[in-house]
XYZ file of C-alpha atoms in Angstrom:
252
model
C -15.460 36.147 11.490
C -14.095 34.109 8.587
C -10.454 33.481 9.550
C -9.373 30.248 7.802
C -7.009 28.943 10.498
C -4.749 32.006 10.505
C -3.838 34.309 13.364
C -0.975 36.630 14.307
C 1.178 36.834 17.437
C 3.938 39.228 18.458
C 7.577 38.198 18.541
C 8.804 39.419 21.930
C 6.763 42.602 21.577
C 8.188 43.447 18.154
C 7.099 42.140 14.728
C 3.778 40.369 14.377
C 4.193 36.828 13.024
C 1.598 34.967 10.949
C 0.616 31.599 12.425
C -1.262 28.851 10.592
C -2.830 25.937 12.456
C -0.955 22.626 12.061
C 1.577 24.182 9.686
C 5.257 25.137 9.665
C 6.733 27.016 6.699
C 10.048 25.144 6.674
C 8.996 21.502 7.133
C 6.004 19.205 6.826
C 4.431 19.127 10.284
C 2.810 15.942 11.541
C 0.316 17.275 14.118
C 0.364 14.824 17.022
C -0.761 17.273 19.711
C -3.091 19.858 18.212
C -3.396 22.085 21.286
C 0.224 22.308 22.469
C 1.488 22.217 18.879
C -0.411 25.407 18.051
C 0.272 27.411 21.200
C 2.651 30.375 21.010
C 4.114 32.839 23.534
C 2.073 36.041 23.597
C 4.200 38.850 25.003
C 1.918 41.738 24.096
C -0.744 40.882 21.485
C -2.541 38.304 19.364
C -5.035 39.191 16.639
C -7.354 37.798 13.969
C -8.273 39.333 10.624
C -11.496 38.780 8.715
C -10.597 38.750 5.025
C -14.187 39.221 3.857
C -15.065 42.338 5.888
C -11.669 43.989 6.489
C -12.140 43.707 10.268
C -9.552 42.958 12.919
C -9.876 41.759 16.519
C -6.829 42.211 18.764
C -6.372 40.869 22.287
C -3.588 42.478 24.345
C -2.134 41.355 27.666
C 0.042 43.034 30.270
C 2.345 40.007 30.804
C 3.628 37.043 28.803
C 1.074 34.236 28.390
C 0.516 31.317 26.050
C -2.143 31.771 23.401
C -3.686 30.472 20.199
C -6.740 30.466 17.963
C -7.731 26.816 17.783
C -11.168 27.517 16.319
C -12.076 30.034 13.642
C -12.977 33.425 15.100
C -11.818 32.593 18.627
C -8.767 33.673 20.658
C -7.683 31.959 23.856
C -4.989 32.808 26.406
C -3.619 30.524 29.095
C -3.947 32.338 32.416
C -2.558 29.552 34.597
C -1.187 26.153 33.562
C -2.298 23.135 35.581
C -2.256 19.515 34.459
C -3.070 16.555 36.654
C -1.170 14.013 34.550
C 2.384 13.869 33.274
C 2.738 15.646 29.912
C 5.565 13.416 28.712
C 8.147 16.217 28.791
C 10.491 14.672 31.354
C 9.104 15.822 34.697
C 7.473 12.498 35.432
C 4.492 13.988 37.257
C 1.605 16.357 36.822
C 1.964 20.117 37.160
C -0.036 21.335 40.141
C 1.548 24.077 42.202
C -1.033 23.865 44.959
C -4.128 25.984 45.572
C -5.201 28.629 43.098
C -3.391 31.941 43.420
C -4.977 35.350 43.079
C -3.722 37.266 40.050
C -4.294 40.824 38.942
C -3.910 41.424 35.218
C -5.393 43.392 32.371
C -6.557 42.369 28.923
C -7.646 44.800 26.210
C -9.844 43.790 23.277
C -9.657 46.054 20.226
C -12.135 45.898 17.335
C -10.949 47.880 14.335
C -10.372 47.971 10.623
C -7.201 46.205 9.514
C -5.391 49.406 8.631
C -6.191 51.093 11.954
C -5.637 48.342 14.514
C -1.833 48.453 14.533
C -1.589 52.076 15.721
C -4.002 51.487 18.619
C -2.233 48.249 19.550
C 1.189 49.893 19.735
C -0.143 52.823 21.784
C -1.600 50.453 24.387
C 1.601 48.387 24.328
C 3.573 51.516 25.208
C 1.208 52.234 28.121
C 1.739 48.682 29.397
C 5.521 48.927 29.029
C 5.837 52.379 30.597
C 2.980 52.771 33.079
C 2.377 55.871 35.170
C 4.119 55.468 38.530
C 2.252 56.802 41.579
C 4.255 57.739 44.693
C 2.692 58.516 48.088
C 4.195 60.240 51.111
C 2.974 61.164 54.597
C 5.458 64.019 54.885
C 3.997 67.526 54.793
C 5.440 70.265 52.593
C 7.293 67.711 50.517
C 9.746 69.306 48.084
C 9.843 67.576 44.716
C 12.517 67.983 42.076
C 11.737 67.180 38.471
C 14.093 64.814 36.668
C 15.662 66.849 33.877
C 17.051 64.113 31.619
C 14.226 64.432 29.094
C 14.571 68.205 28.852
C 18.369 68.181 28.685
C 18.412 65.562 25.919
C 15.524 67.076 23.972
C 13.387 63.943 24.303
C 10.156 65.484 25.577
C 8.719 66.295 22.145
C 9.231 63.069 20.207
C 6.600 61.432 17.962
C 4.012 59.391 19.857
C 5.289 56.186 18.230
C 8.765 56.532 19.766
C 9.475 54.677 23.000
C 12.417 55.982 25.043
C 14.616 53.994 27.424
C 17.414 55.743 29.310
C 20.103 54.177 31.489
C 22.600 56.478 33.255
C 25.882 54.571 33.310
C 28.095 56.863 35.372
C 28.793 60.529 35.786
C 28.213 62.329 32.470
C 27.358 59.129 30.514
C 23.873 57.977 29.483
C 22.635 55.117 27.309
C 19.599 56.163 25.245
C 17.502 53.698 23.248
C 14.870 54.955 20.817
C 12.336 52.413 19.560
C 9.958 53.089 16.678
C 6.817 51.169 17.664
C 5.082 51.762 14.335
C 4.735 48.729 12.048
C 4.522 50.847 8.894
C 5.871 54.378 9.395
C 9.478 55.499 9.056
C 10.086 58.342 11.503
C 12.531 61.232 11.312
C 12.814 63.821 14.071
C 15.221 66.337 15.569
C 17.054 65.804 18.862
C 18.829 68.513 20.879
C 22.028 66.808 21.867
C 24.250 69.900 21.758
C 27.013 69.618 24.325
C 26.966 65.818 24.209
C 29.298 63.509 22.342
C 27.075 61.023 20.489
C 28.189 57.490 19.633
C 25.736 55.149 17.944
C 26.129 51.702 19.469
C 25.095 48.116 18.886
C 21.769 47.110 20.416
C 23.512 45.810 23.553
C 25.598 49.010 23.804
C 28.890 47.137 24.166
C 30.320 48.019 20.741
C 30.341 50.971 18.388
C 27.917 50.370 15.550
C 30.517 51.280 12.937
C 32.835 48.582 14.332
C 29.972 46.082 14.375
C 29.159 46.730 10.717
C 32.827 46.544 9.726
C 33.336 43.162 11.406
C 30.042 41.573 10.347
C 30.420 38.398 8.295
C 29.211 38.957 4.740
C 28.034 35.652 3.305
C 26.379 37.302 0.321
C 28.329 40.460 -0.586
C 26.048 43.431 -1.093
C 26.720 47.154 -1.532
C 26.826 49.097 1.732
C 23.871 51.322 2.530
C 26.313 54.010 3.606
C 24.798 56.659 5.881
C 21.457 54.835 5.946
C 23.089 52.160 8.120
C 23.087 54.727 10.929
C 20.065 56.263 12.641
C 21.751 59.479 13.831
C 23.025 62.195 11.549
C 23.506 65.936 12.082
C 21.131 66.406 15.003
C 18.329 64.204 13.685
C 17.324 60.564 14.093
C 15.671 58.354 11.462
C 14.081 55.065 12.465
C 12.658 52.414 10.167
C 9.439 50.645 11.234
C 10.060 48.767 14.518
C 13.758 49.737 14.516
C 15.626 50.209 17.810
C 18.606 52.573 17.855
C 21.049 52.728 20.782
C 23.251 55.709 21.609
C 25.959 56.430 24.163
C 25.878 60.097 25.159
C 28.873 61.563 26.975
C 28.783 65.086 28.366
C 31.398 67.137 26.559
């Protein structure tokens, strides 16, 4: 693959950031340590693109690791960090935590065209983030009750690109976060929240979004986007690519 010293890494599982070896966009880098100076945190994925053939190679992990592409066409991930000598970062000794430890992890390698790799990457990322949970019991005639949150809130028929996180706060109150995992698609879909009072919140759910927007410092005055500042309107939700919307639902 002809890469030309460029690769892409995720930013905490969200946007993919372009990385260039021995380069920083905001200052002139003097590369003193080529390996450590070009390593980045890989939370979910790192990929290379071949400009000449429109091909893409993506490597995905199921936990945060350091990674880079120090040579054209190659991806490397740091599985375990061990150094026998001091690295000059203040510890004053080498980093050796004892004998090797057994680790169980998964890596996926995806070969695709550039325009198709993102959708597959985000689908696998969702499977990593929300794995199937298997429960075992030795009790006979076990009675199981299905959790009804998804049905009650109308969240069982969302687009495949939408990741759902729910956090019951107290009786009759639920925090719902909807995350559009698509890098390119804006999604609009209906939600059945009849019988619930809906408040759109800040990402951390500690402030109404309308209050957050009203108090935000405006260094460069710009016209308000109006209703487009909010994801929820009249029983439907609209999410821009990679947008996360947070809602507080209170049973009426």
